[in-house]
Short mmCIF file of C-alpha atoms in Angstrom, two decimals:
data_model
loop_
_atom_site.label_atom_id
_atom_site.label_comp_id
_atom_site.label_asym_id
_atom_site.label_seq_id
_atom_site.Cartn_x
_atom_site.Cartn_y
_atom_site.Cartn_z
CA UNK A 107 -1.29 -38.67 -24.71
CA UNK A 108 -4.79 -39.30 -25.88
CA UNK A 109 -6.61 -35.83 -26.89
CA UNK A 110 -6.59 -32.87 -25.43
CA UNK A 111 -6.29 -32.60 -22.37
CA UNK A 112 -6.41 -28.57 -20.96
CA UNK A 113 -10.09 -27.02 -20.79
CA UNK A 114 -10.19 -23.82 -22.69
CA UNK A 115 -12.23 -22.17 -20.21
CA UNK A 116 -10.58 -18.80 -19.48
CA UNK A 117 -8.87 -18.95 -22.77
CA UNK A 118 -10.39 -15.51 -25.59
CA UNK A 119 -12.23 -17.24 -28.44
CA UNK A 120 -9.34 -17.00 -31.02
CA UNK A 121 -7.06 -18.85 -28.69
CA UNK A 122 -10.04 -21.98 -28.10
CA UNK A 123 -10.48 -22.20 -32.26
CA UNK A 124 -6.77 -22.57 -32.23
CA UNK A 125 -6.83 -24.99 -29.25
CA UNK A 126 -9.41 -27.16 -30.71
CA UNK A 127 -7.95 -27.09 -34.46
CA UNK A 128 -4.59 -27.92 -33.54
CA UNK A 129 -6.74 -31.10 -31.70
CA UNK A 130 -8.05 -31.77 -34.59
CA UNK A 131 -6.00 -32.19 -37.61
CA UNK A 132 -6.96 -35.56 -39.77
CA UNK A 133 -3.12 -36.93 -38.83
CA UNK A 134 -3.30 -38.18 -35.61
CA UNK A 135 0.72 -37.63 -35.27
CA UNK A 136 -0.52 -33.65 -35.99
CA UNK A 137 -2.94 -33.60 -33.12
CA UNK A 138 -0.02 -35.23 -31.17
CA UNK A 139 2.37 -32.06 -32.28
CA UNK A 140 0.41 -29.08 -32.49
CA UNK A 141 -2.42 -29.90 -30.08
CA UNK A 142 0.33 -30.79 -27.25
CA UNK A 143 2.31 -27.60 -27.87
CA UNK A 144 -1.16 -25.80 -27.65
CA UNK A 145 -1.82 -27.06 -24.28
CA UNK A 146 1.08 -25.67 -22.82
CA UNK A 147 2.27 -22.76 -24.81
CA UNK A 148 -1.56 -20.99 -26.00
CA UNK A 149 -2.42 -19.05 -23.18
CA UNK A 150 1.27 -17.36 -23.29
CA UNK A 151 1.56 -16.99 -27.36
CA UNK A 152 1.55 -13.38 -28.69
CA UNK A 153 -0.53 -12.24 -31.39
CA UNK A 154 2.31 -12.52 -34.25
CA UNK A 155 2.58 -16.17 -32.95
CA UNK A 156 -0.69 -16.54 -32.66
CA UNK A 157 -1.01 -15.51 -36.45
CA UNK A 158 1.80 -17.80 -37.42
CA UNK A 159 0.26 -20.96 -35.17
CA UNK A 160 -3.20 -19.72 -37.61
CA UNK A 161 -0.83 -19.93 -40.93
CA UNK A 162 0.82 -23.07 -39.78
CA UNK A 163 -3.03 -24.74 -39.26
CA UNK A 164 -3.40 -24.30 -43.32
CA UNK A 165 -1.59 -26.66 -45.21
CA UNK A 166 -1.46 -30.18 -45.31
CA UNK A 167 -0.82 -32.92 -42.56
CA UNK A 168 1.46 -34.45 -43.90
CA UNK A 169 3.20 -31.34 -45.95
CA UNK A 170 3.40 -30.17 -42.00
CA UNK A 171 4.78 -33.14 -40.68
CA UNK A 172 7.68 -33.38 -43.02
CA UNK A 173 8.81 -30.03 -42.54
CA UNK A 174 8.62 -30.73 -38.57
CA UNK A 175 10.60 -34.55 -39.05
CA UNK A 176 13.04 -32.26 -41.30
CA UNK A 177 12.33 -34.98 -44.34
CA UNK A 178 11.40 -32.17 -46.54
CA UNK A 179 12.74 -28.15 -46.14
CA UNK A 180 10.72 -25.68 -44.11
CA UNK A 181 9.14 -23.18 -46.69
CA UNK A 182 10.08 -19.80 -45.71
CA UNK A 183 6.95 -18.40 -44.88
CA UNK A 184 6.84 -20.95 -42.79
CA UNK A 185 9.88 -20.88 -41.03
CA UNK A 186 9.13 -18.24 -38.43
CA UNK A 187 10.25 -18.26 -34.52
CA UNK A 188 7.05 -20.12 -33.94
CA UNK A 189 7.64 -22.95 -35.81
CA UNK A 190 11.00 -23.49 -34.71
CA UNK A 191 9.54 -23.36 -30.93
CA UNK A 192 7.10 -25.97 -32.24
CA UNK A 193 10.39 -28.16 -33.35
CA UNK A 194 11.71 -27.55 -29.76
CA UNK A 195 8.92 -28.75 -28.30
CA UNK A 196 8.75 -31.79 -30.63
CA UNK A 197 12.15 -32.90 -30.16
CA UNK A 198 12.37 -32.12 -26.46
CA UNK A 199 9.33 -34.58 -25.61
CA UNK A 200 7.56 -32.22 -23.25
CA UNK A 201 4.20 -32.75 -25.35
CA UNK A 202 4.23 -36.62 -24.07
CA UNK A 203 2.91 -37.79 -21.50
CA UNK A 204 5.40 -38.55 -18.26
#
């Protein structure tokens, strides 16, 4: 997987800032994780996970990363449904190409 690669055409303009932010992280491994999970999961996310995805855009790269690799421990604000269905998605490959 290269870059994004859904159009955000269609998409409201909270869900294409989110689209092209999780795209565009500074760790390319983060654009990997939360810009593949983006461009399959944002057009069905709901507003609280919508607000988490937001939250979860905040810190660090590489604070983020380790808490997704489980090197370091998930802080709990962080540690909402949403993350864990980012994890899922991680560890089940479906953000890779086929």
């Amino acid at each position: 997987m290269t870059g994004l690669t859904r159009s955000s055409d269609g998409l409201d303009e909270r869900r294409r800032r989110i689209l092209f932010r999780a795209w565009h992280r500074g760790m390319r491994e983060m654009d990997l994780i939360l810009g593949g999970f983006a461009n399959v999961e944002i057009e069905t996310l709901s507003d609280a996970e919508l607000d988490a995805f937001e939250a979860l855009l905040e810190p660090d790269d590489q604070k983020v990363f380790s808490w997704i690799s489980a090197s370091e421990p998930t802080p709990a604000e962080f540690d909402t449904p949403l993350f864990r269905k980012i994890c899922d998605f991680h560890l089940s490959g479906r953000g890779l190409p086929a």
